[in-house]
């Protein structure tokens, strides 16, 4: 009985060119030779495999570093690539340069929009965001163009949290204004009376990496910390002495509100007129997340009305804000120019983290921290490597069996495995089957990033099923079957009893083997090219076909015959190293006992 797996929409999709599968599998097995940063060492790597084609065997990839990056990261990049550090590029300059670059590294100051991907002409393979927030990168456009986006998600967490606390305390004690007053020669002790933090209620909105580090520090200051985060685990919060509450509860009861969520369509302007109206009068707001999560006009009104007593802002909807920004100039606002990640230590760590991710991607090794591709644990990737090759070859084979070559709308993939679906991560395999299905019939380069997107765009629905097997789950997969549903075949024998074009493969001694075509069992190692014949099962067929190929100097790498019953019909799979001429193929087709035959490239 087949168990249905999760739907095939788990991949975001676009285009890194994968190398030939056999080289991909070698790459998947290669350990990274790069030094690990302390942070990376503590993390369990989640990875996505992809490989980059460069222009020639000796040419180095070219990396454009468009914003200042720490020296240690630059040094790592220079070990592999030609590095062009060009800062403060105009959008036109960036578009002009990008067509020459395999990778682009930015911080939050560079907008990497659709225009950038379009201008790259397909050369750009990876965008590295040297920081956390990827709201300045058009992820959909990256995915559609098959460009991997990686970020550096952990290296600046502490720096951002420390900056949040610095803003909170500086605001509460009027440090910036009293400092400015003193520098102006004044001594205004009564004017700058602050508020105490101890016992005050701090609401953290977004209890992720930065939010929880802020919470930890605020607890140390004696604050009562609550948090709102629809996706955070209550027990993790509880263990830190933080209570998770609803959004309304958080904003209505807080003395201080600190924002730590990403900017997304659902968090955009989450603090708006309506939200400010629910707040306790005299609340203080800190934002080191993204300017766009606050409706800045609404905040100015709330400051003017006294609902918000003070605001401390590191980030702005438009960066830099205009010189006459009412918000920045407001006397109740303290502002810093997006300095959350800007410590010496964080920038070195960020630079190393992003350089490693980009280099990994450029080498076709394991790229950690992919944002727009499924991330598969390294051990799973290694274990599945031979099946990755098999999966692509089965897809490639199946689509070549379709009459006309293009009429694929529905594909069913069946994995026979002793593993439960929870223990069998098939995203990589599905992506590679998709690659195999699409590349022979189009000029699109399919990879792990764009596989699902490309399939969807071409109207191909891919569903997955698992056939549960008894026995040891040590071998992840016993066999993979690719079924093309509702399609005519140019080799009708490939159509199984259920009416689908069916091919099945297994991995034997690390080598992918074709084990079934339609209802016929065969055993053919999947290398080079393949001739499939259906013939009357009679003596002399192997010799006849073999001598036609021999006359043409075509080397036969293997032959395998599968039959239903003696002297009835048989299917012969013949592996060939060279492509036979049309004349040779015609000669084979003209053998009277041959009923159907097809030549396939693997
Ligand atoms: N100012 C800076 O220099 C600086 C530095 C680092 C990070 N940041 C920004 O800080 C933010 C948080 O970074 P992080 O590393 O903690 O990210 P994170 O992904 O670890 O945490 C974000 C949290 O926000 C939560 N969230 C998502 N939608 C939410 C919603 N509607 N309401 C409440 N919570 C929601 C998520 O569940 C997640 O737990 C990001 O916007 C990042 O770009 C800024
Ligand atoms: O999202 C981030 O990592 C921070 O906002 C830091 O941005 P930056 O790299 O531009 O300092």
mmCIF file with all atom_site columns, N, CA and C in Angstrom, residues 55 97 134 151 192 285 457 460 467 480 520 550 581:
data_model
loop_
_atom_site.group_PDB
_atom_site.id
_atom_site.type_symbol
_atom_site.label_atom_id
_atom_site.label_alt_id
_atom_site.label_comp_id
_atom_site.label_asym_id
_atom_site.label_entity_id
_atom_site.label_seq_id
_atom_site.pdbx_PDB_ins_code
_atom_site.Cartn_x
_atom_site.Cartn_y
_atom_site.Cartn_z
_atom_site.occupancy
_atom_site.B_iso_or_equiv
_atom_site.pdbx_formal_charge
_atom_site.auth_seq_id
_atom_site.auth_comp_id
_atom_site.auth_asym_id
_atom_site.auth_atom_id
_atom_site.pdbx_PDB_model_num
ATOM 1  N N  . UNK A 1 55  ? 33.073 29.829 -16.334 1.00 0.00 ? 55  UNK A N  1
ATOM 2  C CA . UNK A 1 55  ? 33.192 29.909 -17.786 1.00 0.00 ? 55  UNK A CA 1
ATOM 3  C C  . UNK A 1 55  ? 34.174 28.913 -18.377 1.00 0.00 ? 55  UNK A C  1
ATOM 4  N N  . UNK A 1 97  ? 27.436 45.832 -13.664 1.00 0.00 ? 97  UNK A N  1
ATOM 5  C CA . UNK A 1 97  ? 28.486 44.935 -13.171 1.00 0.00 ? 97  UNK A CA 1
ATOM 6  C C  . UNK A 1 97  ? 28.004 43.493 -13.024 1.00 0.00 ? 97  UNK A C  1
ATOM 7  N N  . UNK A 1 134 ? 16.637 39.733 4.974   1.00 0.00 ? 134 UNK A N  1
ATOM 8  C CA . UNK A 1 134 ? 16.776 39.569 3.524   1.00 0.00 ? 134 UNK A CA 1
ATOM 9  C C  . UNK A 1 134 ? 15.652 40.334 2.815   1.00 0.00 ? 134 UNK A C  1
ATOM 10 N N  . UNK A 1 151 ? 22.251 33.749 3.767   1.00 0.00 ? 151 UNK A N  1
ATOM 11 C CA . UNK A 1 151 ? 22.493 34.867 4.682   1.00 0.00 ? 151 UNK A CA 1
ATOM 12 C C  . UNK A 1 151 ? 23.403 34.420 5.818   1.00 0.00 ? 151 UNK A C  1
ATOM 13 N N  . UNK A 1 192 ? 16.736 66.478 32.642  1.00 0.00 ? 192 UNK A N  1
ATOM 14 C CA . UNK A 1 192 ? 16.914 65.119 32.113  1.00 0.00 ? 192 UNK A CA 1
ATOM 15 C C  . UNK A 1 192 ? 16.726 64.030 33.168  1.00 0.00 ? 192 UNK A C  1
ATOM 16 N N  . UNK A 1 285 ? 9.155  52.944 22.959  1.00 0.00 ? 285 UNK A N  1
ATOM 17 C CA . UNK A 1 285 ? 9.282  51.966 21.871  1.00 0.00 ? 285 UNK A CA 1
ATOM 18 C C  . UNK A 1 285 ? 10.731 51.911 21.392  1.00 0.00 ? 285 UNK A C  1
ATOM 19 N N  . UNK A 1 457 ? 5.647  26.182 -13.060 1.00 0.00 ? 457 UNK A N  1
ATOM 20 C CA . UNK A 1 457 ? 5.503  27.110 -14.177 1.00 0.00 ? 457 UNK A CA 1
ATOM 21 C C  . UNK A 1 457 ? 5.190  26.357 -15.468 1.00 0.00 ? 457 UNK A C  1
ATOM 22 N N  . UNK A 1 460 ? 3.599  21.152 -14.541 1.00 0.00 ? 460 UNK A N  1
ATOM 23 C CA . UNK A 1 460 ? 3.840  19.742 -14.206 1.00 0.00 ? 460 UNK A CA 1
ATOM 24 C C  . UNK A 1 460 ? 3.553  19.534 -12.718 1.00 0.00 ? 460 UNK A C  1
ATOM 25 N N  . UNK A 1 467 ? 6.183  3.476  -0.614  1.00 0.00 ? 467 UNK A N  1
ATOM 26 C CA . UNK A 1 467 ? 5.745  2.092  -0.418  1.00 0.00 ? 467 UNK A CA 1
ATOM 27 C C  . UNK A 1 467 ? 6.491  1.588  0.803   1.00 0.00 ? 467 UNK A C  1
ATOM 28 N N  . UNK A 1 480 ? 13.237 3.514  -6.620  1.00 0.00 ? 480 UNK A N  1
ATOM 29 C CA . UNK A 1 480 ? 12.456 4.716  -6.968  1.00 0.00 ? 480 UNK A CA 1
ATOM 30 C C  . UNK A 1 480 ? 11.757 4.420  -8.285  1.00 0.00 ? 480 UNK A C  1
ATOM 31 N N  . UNK A 1 520 ? 8.314  -4.740 -17.420 1.00 0.00 ? 520 UNK A N  1
ATOM 32 C CA . UNK A 1 520 ? 9.459  -5.639 -17.648 1.00 0.00 ? 520 UNK A CA 1
ATOM 33 C C  . UNK A 1 520 ? 10.595 -5.347 -16.668 1.00 0.00 ? 520 UNK A C  1
ATOM 34 N N  . UNK A 1 550 ? 28.637 -3.222 -33.443 1.00 0.00 ? 550 UNK A N  1
ATOM 35 C CA . UNK A 1 550 ? 30.076 -3.453 -33.627 1.00 0.00 ? 550 UNK A CA 1
ATOM 36 C C  . UNK A 1 550 ? 30.557 -2.924 -34.967 1.00 0.00 ? 550 UNK A C  1
ATOM 37 N N  . UNK A 1 581 ? 24.892 5.778  -35.192 1.00 0.00 ? 581 UNK A N  1
ATOM 38 C CA . UNK A 1 581 ? 24.389 6.619  -36.278 1.00 0.00 ? 581 UNK A CA 1
ATOM 39 C C  . UNK A 1 581 ? 22.918 6.297  -36.507 1.00 0.00 ? 581 UNK A C  1
#
